Amino acid sequence: MSTLMINESKSVNFAGSLLAAARAETTKFFGLRTLVGLYASGLLVTIALGWLLLGASAKASGDNGFDTAMPAPLLVFATLQFGQLFFAAAAALHITNEYSSGSICTTLQSVPRRGTTLGAKAVLLAVLGFLAGVGLILVGTIPTALSAEQYGEFGFSDLISASLGAGIYLGLLSLMVLGLGLLCRNSAGAIVSAIALVVGLPQILQIIPIHWVQTLIQYLPTNAATLMATGASEPYGPEVALLVLIAWSVALLGAGWISLRLRDA
Amino acid sequence: MITLEALTKDFGSTRAVNELSVDITAGKVTGFLGPNGAGKSTTMRMILGLDSPTAGKSLVNGVPYAKLRYPLHTVGAHISGTAGHPGHTPRTFLKALAQSNRIPVRRAEQALAEVGLQSVATKRIGGFSLGMRQRLGIAAALLGDPQILILDEPMNGLDAEAILWIRQLMRTRADAGGTIFVSSHLMSEVQQVADHLILIGRGELITEAPTQELIQEFTQQLITVRTPRASALAGLLLQQGAKVNNAGEGHLEVIGMPLERIGALAFAGGIELHELSIIHGSLENAYKQLTHDTVDYSAELTGGVKTK
């Protein structure tokens, strides 16, 4: 039997334990069919929608004389309005699953420092979200461009900004949802509040004809993401859009971190 | 070595654990006993940093658990009902645990073999029986070959063979210098293996002592009486200040009164006796005796005869 104690020496640094914990989180994520399935569905749905619906309808509208030309990468990005829900659900379940099954106790027993636990989950989900976003724009652009034909023509910069935009957005969205999951601790609550944030709020607030509410809508995550990916300048540019997304992530993940630190497991 | 210093936990207005101070030392198996709801799990969760104490503290080898960076090398623990996600396989579950604490991943396979779960290494945990989940939890606890083992009701759901196995496991590791802290609400589960016992009731320490000492101290004067007029005799004995447990049909267990006096009282009262004898006490009885007043949900019979 080992009587050796792993010493709390400074040389064992935070980065090392974060990396170890992130590897464990990766194993857990890919060990669950539900989570892998949600990611696969999200990719499939987004690409299929871009090809079938938006690309084809852009072509149909264009053929009928409407000016709907939109670069193909941005057409794919538009389908993320729906596809993002799969990635958000995966991020929510990655944490709430542990609360519902009681395995959060094992997680915190093995990584008792709450900052490391949270950091590991955040790193994994942000990286997965980013890769999914970039990947699906790069892959999805081909079929969408084919189905939209000349109405989906695009330049290299469109492709880069749309894929980076989607990657950053899905990465940061995953962090926001991780925060919500830590606050709610149950799957239904976390998923519903995530849907409310990215789909519900923009629609509900739209029907309130008050100036500041309309301004607020522009700063919701989905709007900021669109502005970032399309490189628009009104009402604010991509740099501000990125800051808006980061602010949302910091706020929600921060709230989740406080909840993890202060509440009993 | 686990140290509890005035460890206290409130849930709202209920005090689950009240100023518990005790040292759990190396080289022995320490049994942690108390009725359901006595605060055993809460205490263990606080030791593991899962719940934070309202007051006081708990230390593992002098350090708060939550400060350990790779705790599985120092402390292995199994809290019932927490071993893995139902959708994971044992292999995935243990591999992730190993990775998080920089334990070689091959240890996962060894630990599975140690608890006899190799054959189901790729099956999903959701389909496991309670006993299999307990074994998996114990595999997780053993993964980092820790010096300290904390096991919460590990024998729940285990069959006789598995209980024997886990007793041997605890014995072996304690003899090798390990600190073994095992909870149970059944004295019979731990009295054979525990060197030391800590008894709690309603969150408070009742007593702690070496197992042998407790047996000698608390089990000498339990007297068993069989009579067709049990409730009449019970009433008589209660009047005279004895403690009486109704142990079944026409069967009383009397504490706090010598054998001769019970016989004299029965004779004077004209009560027929079929048996009057001193039980060579088991620790089970001492435990009942000690915790009886602290059981929150004990059933009471009319006529002053308490049921167990």
XYZ file of C-alpha atoms in Angstrom:
573
model
C 0.000 0.000 0.000
C 1.206 3.427 -0.818
C 1.677 5.620 2.175
C 3.006 8.331 -0.022
C 0.990 11.486 0.194
C 0.741 13.675 -2.814
C 2.079 16.827 -1.357
C 0.469 20.174 -1.692
C 3.651 21.615 -3.037
C 3.662 24.628 -5.290
C 5.445 22.657 -7.974
C 2.315 20.688 -8.694
C 0.757 23.443 -10.636
C -2.759 24.398 -11.472
C -2.255 23.878 -15.197
C -1.273 20.261 -14.700
C -4.313 19.423 -12.641
C -6.549 21.359 -15.016
C -5.233 19.347 -17.932
C -5.709 16.080 -16.052
C -9.250 17.015 -15.091
C -10.031 18.137 -18.655
C -8.878 14.757 -19.964
C -11.230 13.071 -17.510
C -14.083 15.318 -18.642
C -13.338 14.394 -22.256
C -13.504 10.696 -21.425
C -16.816 11.201 -19.642
C -18.270 13.280 -22.499
C -17.424 10.781 -25.221
C -18.489 7.898 -22.984
C -22.109 9.017 -23.112
C -24.119 8.197 -26.223
C -26.569 11.002 -25.470
C -23.928 13.708 -25.661
C -22.157 12.329 -28.715
C -25.571 11.848 -30.328
C -26.554 15.443 -29.668
C -23.354 16.710 -31.259
C -23.787 14.462 -34.287
C -27.408 15.543 -34.648
C -26.474 19.197 -34.362
C -23.891 18.893 -37.126
C -26.152 16.843 -39.350
C -29.193 19.057 -38.918
C -27.289 22.275 -39.514
C -25.618 21.009 -42.654
C -28.800 19.433 -44.003
C -30.847 22.559 -43.338
C -28.261 24.739 -45.041
C -28.372 22.525 -48.079
C -32.075 21.747 -48.300
C -33.824 24.791 -46.984
C -31.789 27.932 -47.006
C -29.629 27.210 -50.007
C -32.500 25.942 -52.087
C -34.836 28.709 -51.029
C -32.178 31.319 -51.747
C -31.944 29.897 -55.227
C -35.727 29.756 -55.652
C -36.126 33.363 -54.496
C -33.254 34.477 -56.654
C -34.718 32.691 -59.686
C -37.961 34.543 -59.079
C -36.188 37.868 -59.213
C -35.827 38.641 -55.495
C -32.465 39.898 -54.345
C -31.688 37.383 -51.609
C -28.120 36.656 -52.544
C -26.175 35.735 -49.415
C -22.749 34.144 -49.198
C -23.131 30.405 -48.666
C -21.151 30.322 -45.386
C -23.598 32.822 -43.919
C -26.515 30.743 -45.114
C -25.106 27.878 -43.096
C -24.628 30.184 -40.162
C -28.303 31.119 -40.336
C -29.247 27.467 -39.868
C -27.394 27.554 -36.562
C -30.426 29.362 -35.133
C -31.878 25.893 -34.924
C -28.769 23.754 -34.802
C -27.346 25.579 -31.783
C -30.011 23.973 -29.589
C -28.346 20.570 -29.943
C -24.985 21.905 -28.829
C -26.572 23.875 -26.004
C -28.413 20.753 -24.840
C -25.173 18.742 -24.861
C -23.437 21.401 -22.760
C -26.330 21.468 -20.294
C -26.512 17.699 -19.977
C -22.773 17.356 -19.494
C -23.176 18.970 -16.081
C -26.798 18.280 -15.095
C -26.391 14.552 -15.858
C -23.905 14.434 -13.012
C -26.298 16.034 -10.583
C -29.190 13.765 -11.538
C -27.107 10.596 -11.302
C -25.221 11.578 -8.164
C -21.917 11.180 -9.988
C -21.128 14.836 -9.271
C -19.991 13.494 -5.893
C -17.380 11.303 -7.590
C -16.312 14.226 -9.772
C -15.829 16.531 -6.796
C -14.169 13.782 -4.760
C -11.576 13.314 -7.491
C -11.201 17.025 -8.236
C -12.192 18.793 -5.013
C -10.929 22.203 -6.024
C -14.010 23.796 -7.490
C -12.050 26.129 -9.764
C -10.296 23.173 -11.388
C -13.546 21.210 -11.746
C -15.260 24.130 -13.407
C -12.221 25.019 -15.494
C -11.934 21.481 -16.849
C -15.576 21.337 -17.879
C -15.375 24.829 -19.376
C -12.241 24.054 -21.387
C -13.750 20.874 -22.817
C -17.104 22.407 -23.744
C -15.573 25.564 -25.194
C -13.155 23.574 -27.355
C -15.867 21.169 -28.530
C -18.225 24.039 -29.291
C -15.535 25.905 -31.200
C -14.559 22.867 -33.271
C -18.192 22.079 -34.019
C -18.871 25.653 -35.128
C -15.838 25.915 -37.379
C -16.308 22.432 -38.743
C -19.926 22.738 -39.619
C -19.459 26.004 -41.525
C -16.522 24.588 -43.452
C -18.327 21.355 -44.246
C -21.806 22.842 -44.584
C -20.764 25.523 -47.045
C -20.174 23.013 -49.833
C -23.698 21.559 -50.097
C -25.271 24.927 -49.383
C -23.263 26.650 -52.062
C -24.245 23.890 -54.482
C -27.934 24.209 -53.800
C -27.956 28.026 -53.772
C -25.922 28.141 -56.972
C -24.992 31.677 -58.035
C -27.055 33.252 -55.243
C -24.754 31.823 -52.635
C -21.462 32.957 -54.069
C -18.897 33.765 -51.484
C -15.372 34.972 -50.973
C -12.663 33.433 -48.820
C -13.129 36.094 -46.149
C -16.821 35.251 -45.853
C -15.877 31.651 -45.168
C -13.296 32.604 -42.551
C -15.450 35.078 -40.686
C -18.508 32.819 -40.722
C -16.605 29.777 -39.505
C -14.688 31.663 -36.829
C -17.887 33.383 -35.830
C -19.763 30.109 -35.535
C -16.881 28.519 -33.647
C -16.519 31.339 -31.158
C -20.264 31.571 -30.749
C -20.813 27.863 -30.071
C -17.807 27.805 -27.755
C -19.033 30.743 -25.704
C -22.649 29.545 -25.840
C -21.487 26.265 -24.286
C -19.954 28.234 -21.427
C -23.152 30.214 -20.888
C -25.164 26.993 -20.778
C -22.624 25.353 -18.438
C -23.260 28.291 -16.107
C -27.018 27.785 -16.394
C -26.578 24.063 -15.725
C -24.632 24.754 -12.546
C -27.335 27.137 -11.395
C -30.276 24.854 -12.203
C -28.635 21.480 -11.483
C -31.390 19.679 -13.344
C -31.582 18.884 -17.027
C -35.053 20.218 -17.747
C -34.375 23.527 -16.050
C -31.019 24.027 -17.724
C -32.229 23.158 -21.222
C -35.387 25.257 -20.938
C -33.443 28.273 -19.703
C -30.898 27.823 -22.487
C -33.668 27.732 -25.105
C -35.251 30.752 -23.459
C -31.970 32.620 -23.729
C -31.255 31.937 -27.400
C -34.738 31.504 -28.895
C -37.436 32.544 -26.462
C -36.169 35.933 -25.289
C -35.519 37.415 -28.743
C -39.032 36.471 -29.873
C -40.898 37.500 -26.738
C -39.077 40.804 -26.388
C -39.730 41.641 -30.038
C -43.406 42.201 -29.362
C -42.730 44.748 -26.629
C -42.652 48.121 -28.393
C -40.461 49.910 -25.888
C -37.281 51.499 -27.118
C -34.871 50.123 -24.524
C -36.307 46.627 -24.853
C -35.643 46.744 -28.579
C -32.114 47.927 -27.859
C -31.676 45.106 -25.393
C -32.631 42.560 -28.090
C -29.650 43.678 -30.116
C -27.381 42.645 -27.270
C -28.764 39.152 -26.807
C -26.255 36.379 -27.602
C -27.849 35.237 -30.880
C -27.906 38.757 -32.292
C -24.360 39.450 -31.245
C -23.302 36.174 -32.853
C -24.925 37.069 -36.164
C -23.268 40.480 -36.153
C -19.928 38.896 -35.402
C -20.186 36.259 -38.119
C -21.510 38.536 -40.839
C -19.041 41.315 -40.121
C -21.879 43.843 -39.989
C -21.292 47.364 -38.738
C -24.824 48.254 -37.579
C -25.836 48.546 -34.784
C -22.334 47.541 -33.716
C -19.329 45.864 -35.253
C -17.812 42.379 -34.820
C -15.380 43.489 -32.118
C -18.155 44.803 -29.895
C -20.193 41.690 -30.731
C -17.360 39.508 -29.465
C -17.196 41.532 -26.254
C -20.952 41.196 -25.806
C -20.693 37.402 -26.131
C -17.767 37.269 -23.719
C -19.701 39.391 -21.234
C -22.645 36.968 -21.361
C -20.330 33.997 -20.855
C -18.461 35.572 -17.965
C -21.690 36.569 -16.257
C -23.415 33.183 -16.534
C -20.343 31.038 -15.959
C -19.394 33.264 -13.024
C -22.819 32.791 -11.482
C -22.454 29.045 -11.999
C -19.030 29.067 -10.362
C -20.371 30.864 -7.290
C -23.173 28.311 -7.102
C -20.661 25.445 -7.315
C -18.473 26.956 -4.610
C -21.138 27.902 -2.134
C -23.766 25.181 -2.418
C -23.347 21.652 -1.082
C -22.906 19.049 -3.779
C -5.602 9.937 9.978
C -8.888 11.815 9.840
C -9.514 14.576 12.339
C -12.906 16.067 13.128
C -12.906 19.228 15.195
C -16.291 20.329 16.549
C -17.733 19.489 13.145
C -21.248 20.888 12.867
C -23.825 20.949 10.094
C -27.229 22.609 10.020
C -29.813 22.038 7.322
C -32.135 24.971 7.823
C -33.199 24.777 11.451
C -32.265 21.103 11.814
C -28.885 20.284 13.261
C -27.680 17.186 11.426
C -24.259 16.989 13.040
C -23.493 18.642 16.352
C -19.928 19.499 17.366
C -18.491 16.141 16.491
C -14.852 15.870 17.583
C -13.004 12.633 17.003
C -9.767 11.256 15.559
C -9.869 8.311 13.189
C -6.420 6.820 13.370
C -4.301 4.673 11.097
C -3.778 0.931 11.382
C -7.309 0.025 12.297
C -10.842 -0.311 11.074
C -13.059 2.301 12.674
C -16.772 1.583 12.572
C -19.090 4.565 12.386
C -22.436 3.542 13.774
C -25.737 5.211 14.256
C -29.396 4.771 13.402
C -30.715 6.047 10.081
C -30.631 9.828 10.023
C -27.991 10.059 12.751
C -25.693 12.151 10.548
C -23.218 9.520 9.359
C -23.434 10.297 5.647
C -23.435 14.028 6.280
C -20.261 13.665 8.345
C -18.575 11.652 5.598
C -19.671 14.127 2.943
C -18.124 16.930 4.987
C -14.858 14.999 5.320
C -14.820 14.675 1.520
C -15.523 18.350 0.992
C -18.854 17.651 -0.703
C -20.833 19.544 1.934
C -19.305 22.433 3.809
C -19.671 22.449 7.589
C -21.689 25.135 9.343
C -18.951 25.249 11.974
C -15.844 23.309 12.915
C -13.631 21.481 10.473
C -12.443 18.146 9.222
C -8.890 17.340 8.191
C -7.356 14.493 6.244
C -3.739 13.970 7.262
C -3.882 17.487 8.646
C -5.182 19.104 5.461
C -8.744 20.028 4.462
C -9.838 17.573 1.746
C -10.795 20.382 -0.620
C -7.164 21.512 -0.687
C -5.899 18.209 -2.074
C -4.974 18.444 -5.721
C -4.942 14.723 -6.499
C -6.926 13.324 -3.556
C -7.432 9.784 -4.857
C -3.819 8.942 -3.962
C -4.563 9.818 -0.339
C -8.231 9.069 0.227
C -10.472 6.537 -1.473
C -14.133 6.925 -0.736
C -17.420 5.428 -1.681
C -20.658 7.208 -0.883
C -23.659 4.993 -1.682
C -25.490 5.691 -4.902
C -22.834 7.863 -6.484
C -20.747 5.393 -8.457
C -20.824 6.638 -11.996
C -23.401 7.737 -14.524
C -25.888 5.058 -15.666
C -24.880 5.641 -19.285
C -21.185 5.048 -18.666
C -19.431 1.705 -18.600
C -17.295 0.812 -15.567
C -14.243 1.128 -17.790
C -15.099 4.692 -18.856
C -15.991 5.653 -15.308
C -12.732 4.388 -13.824
C -10.627 5.645 -16.714
C -11.941 9.186 -16.221
C -11.268 8.958 -12.495
C -7.731 7.741 -13.136
C -7.041 10.494 -15.641
C -8.279 13.215 -13.301
C -5.720 12.168 -10.660
C -2.859 11.173 -12.956
C -3.202 7.531 -12.063
C -1.997 5.157 -14.825
C -5.074 4.099 -16.778
C -4.148 0.402 -16.470
C -5.037 0.725 -12.783
C -8.677 0.915 -13.896
C -8.464 -2.648 -15.227
C -6.712 -3.862 -12.090
C -9.320 -2.271 -9.844
C -12.099 -3.892 -11.883
C -10.376 -7.230 -11.425
C -9.971 -6.641 -7.683
C -13.719 -6.255 -7.259
C -14.632 -8.949 -9.761
C -16.262 -6.788 -12.416
C -13.986 -7.494 -15.413
C -16.683 -9.456 -17.187
C -19.000 -6.450 -17.252
C -16.321 -3.826 -17.961
C -18.066 -2.711 -21.154
C -21.672 -2.975 -19.959
C -23.500 0.149 -18.962
C -23.696 0.901 -15.249
C -27.433 1.644 -15.493
C -28.163 -2.082 -15.735
C -26.182 -3.008 -12.634
C -27.629 -4.424 -9.457
C -27.098 -2.592 -6.180
C -24.389 -5.067 -5.261
C -22.539 -4.492 -8.538
C -22.732 -0.744 -8.090
C -21.328 -1.115 -4.582
C -18.436 -3.152 -5.975
C -17.831 -0.506 -8.610
C -17.817 2.204 -5.951
C -15.260 0.205 -4.011
C -13.160 -0.212 -7.161
C -13.211 3.567 -7.525
C -12.143 3.958 -3.909
C -9.217 1.568 -4.409
C -8.098 3.121 -7.690
C -5.362 5.368 -6.310
C -4.200 2.786 -3.741
C -4.973 5.271 -0.963
C -3.890 5.043 2.650
C -7.316 6.198 3.837
C -10.559 4.472 2.897
C -13.938 6.017 3.647
C -16.852 3.710 2.947
C -20.465 4.704 3.508
C -22.662 1.677 4.166
C -20.561 -0.486 1.822
C -22.348 -3.720 2.713
C -25.780 -2.552 1.597
C -26.995 -4.802 -1.171
C -24.080 -7.197 -0.923
C -24.544 -10.939 -0.542
C -22.881 -12.937 2.228
C -19.844 -13.795 0.129
C -19.291 -10.190 -0.862
C -19.647 -9.022 2.727
C -16.965 -11.476 3.733
C -14.786 -10.206 0.908
C -15.145 -6.584 1.914
C -14.437 -7.409 5.561
C -11.226 -9.101 4.513
C -10.339 -6.168 2.314
C -10.757 -3.722 5.193
C -8.834 -6.004 7.563
C -5.921 -6.413 5.148
C -5.604 -2.727 4.448
C -5.885 -1.749 8.107
C -3.216 -4.308 9.048
C -0.983 -2.775 6.398
C -1.268 0.573 8.152
C -4.324 2.000 6.430
C -7.012 4.148 7.973
C -10.384 2.544 7.373
C -13.533 4.473 8.236
C -16.705 2.522 7.573
C -20.261 3.490 8.397
C -23.226 1.272 9.045
C -26.556 1.405 10.776
C -26.270 -2.285 11.680
C -23.920 -3.271 14.459
C -23.777 -6.828 13.172
C -22.188 -5.623 9.925
C -19.181 -4.045 11.559
C -18.648 -5.590 14.994
C -16.645 -8.473 13.569
C -14.233 -6.305 11.670
C -14.068 -2.971 13.491
C -11.270 -2.433 16.003
C -12.752 0.795 17.168
C -16.316 2.067 17.225
C -17.756 5.542 17.069
C -21.453 5.699 17.911
C -23.550 8.698 17.034
C -27.210 9.514 17.446
C -29.020 12.656 16.279
C -25.728 14.070 15.094
C -24.033 13.798 18.478
C -21.275 11.556 19.665
C -22.697 8.929 22.030
C -19.475 7.131 22.713
C -16.288 5.974 21.088
C -14.105 3.144 22.303
C -12.290 0.021 21.200
C -14.848 -2.608 20.173
C -13.801 -5.089 22.899
C -14.082 -2.438 25.579
C -17.576 -1.509 24.469
C -18.653 -5.140 24.538
C -17.405 -5.622 28.096
C -18.747 -2.364 29.375
C -22.218 -2.434 27.975
C -23.304 -6.001 27.603
C -23.021 -7.589 31.010
C -26.413 -6.936 32.504
C -28.830 -7.735 29.738
C -31.365 -10.198 31.065
C -33.826 -12.104 28.999
C -37.200 -13.117 30.432
C -39.894 -15.314 28.900
C -43.343 -15.221 30.425
C -46.907 -15.555 29.178
C -47.729 -12.345 31.072
C -45.092 -10.133 29.475
C -46.899 -6.822 29.657
C -47.812 -7.285 33.326
C -44.222 -8.088 34.228
C -42.943 -5.237 32.058
C -45.195 -2.826 33.922
C -43.916 -4.114 37.247
C -40.261 -3.841 36.230
C -40.706 -0.382 34.727
C -42.220 0.790 38.039
C -39.060 -0.353 39.775
C -36.849 1.615 37.412
C -35.642 -1.076 35.024
C -35.413 -0.546 31.270
C -37.515 -3.061 29.399
C -37.429 -3.925 25.706
C -40.144 -6.031 24.189
C -38.145 -8.568 22.197
C -41.078 -10.517 20.799
C -44.103 -12.530 21.829
C -43.804 -13.145 25.602
C -40.139 -12.203 25.517
C -38.625 -9.258 27.399
C -35.107 -7.925 27.593
C -34.343 -6.163 30.853
C -31.526 -3.765 31.523
C -30.501 -2.186 34.794
C -31.819 -4.721 37.292
C -30.147 -7.802 38.715
C -31.428 -11.250 37.855
C -32.420 -12.063 41.455
C -34.550 -8.990 41.833
C -36.486 -9.690 38.628
C -37.169 -13.198 39.892
C -38.312 -11.872 43.272
C -40.615 -9.287 41.706
C -42.180 -11.895 39.408
C -42.652 -14.282 42.334
C -44.218 -11.570 44.488
C -46.514 -10.580 41.625
C -47.537 -14.162 40.973
C -46.231 -14.043 37.420
C -45.228 -17.332 35.864
C -41.756 -17.348 34.265
C -40.521 -19.698 31.539
C -37.048 -18.299 31.289
C -34.906 -15.950 33.295
C -31.312 -15.713 32.158
C -28.359 -13.431 31.596
C -27.556 -13.091 27.945
C -23.905 -13.170 27.145
C -24.321 -9.847 25.473
C -23.668 -9.131 21.882
C -22.589 -5.718 20.831
C -25.822 -5.505 18.919
C -27.625 -5.233 22.236
C -25.235 -2.640 23.577
C -25.817 -0.651 20.431
C -29.595 -0.884 20.786
C -29.296 0.141 24.381
C -27.066 3.099 23.583
C -28.912 4.468 20.610
C -32.440 3.718 21.674
C -33.072 7.162 23.121
C -31.688 8.837 20.051
C -33.776 7.106 17.440
C -35.989 9.742 15.908
C -38.592 7.423 14.500
C -38.910 4.625 17.058
C -42.318 3.049 17.481
C -43.828 3.090 20.963
C -46.272 0.561 22.363
C -48.932 1.558 24.818
C -48.394 0.453 28.413
C -44.844 1.743 28.471
C -43.268 -1.213 26.735
C -40.925 0.050 24.079
C -40.498 -1.898 20.899
C -37.213 -2.021 19.178
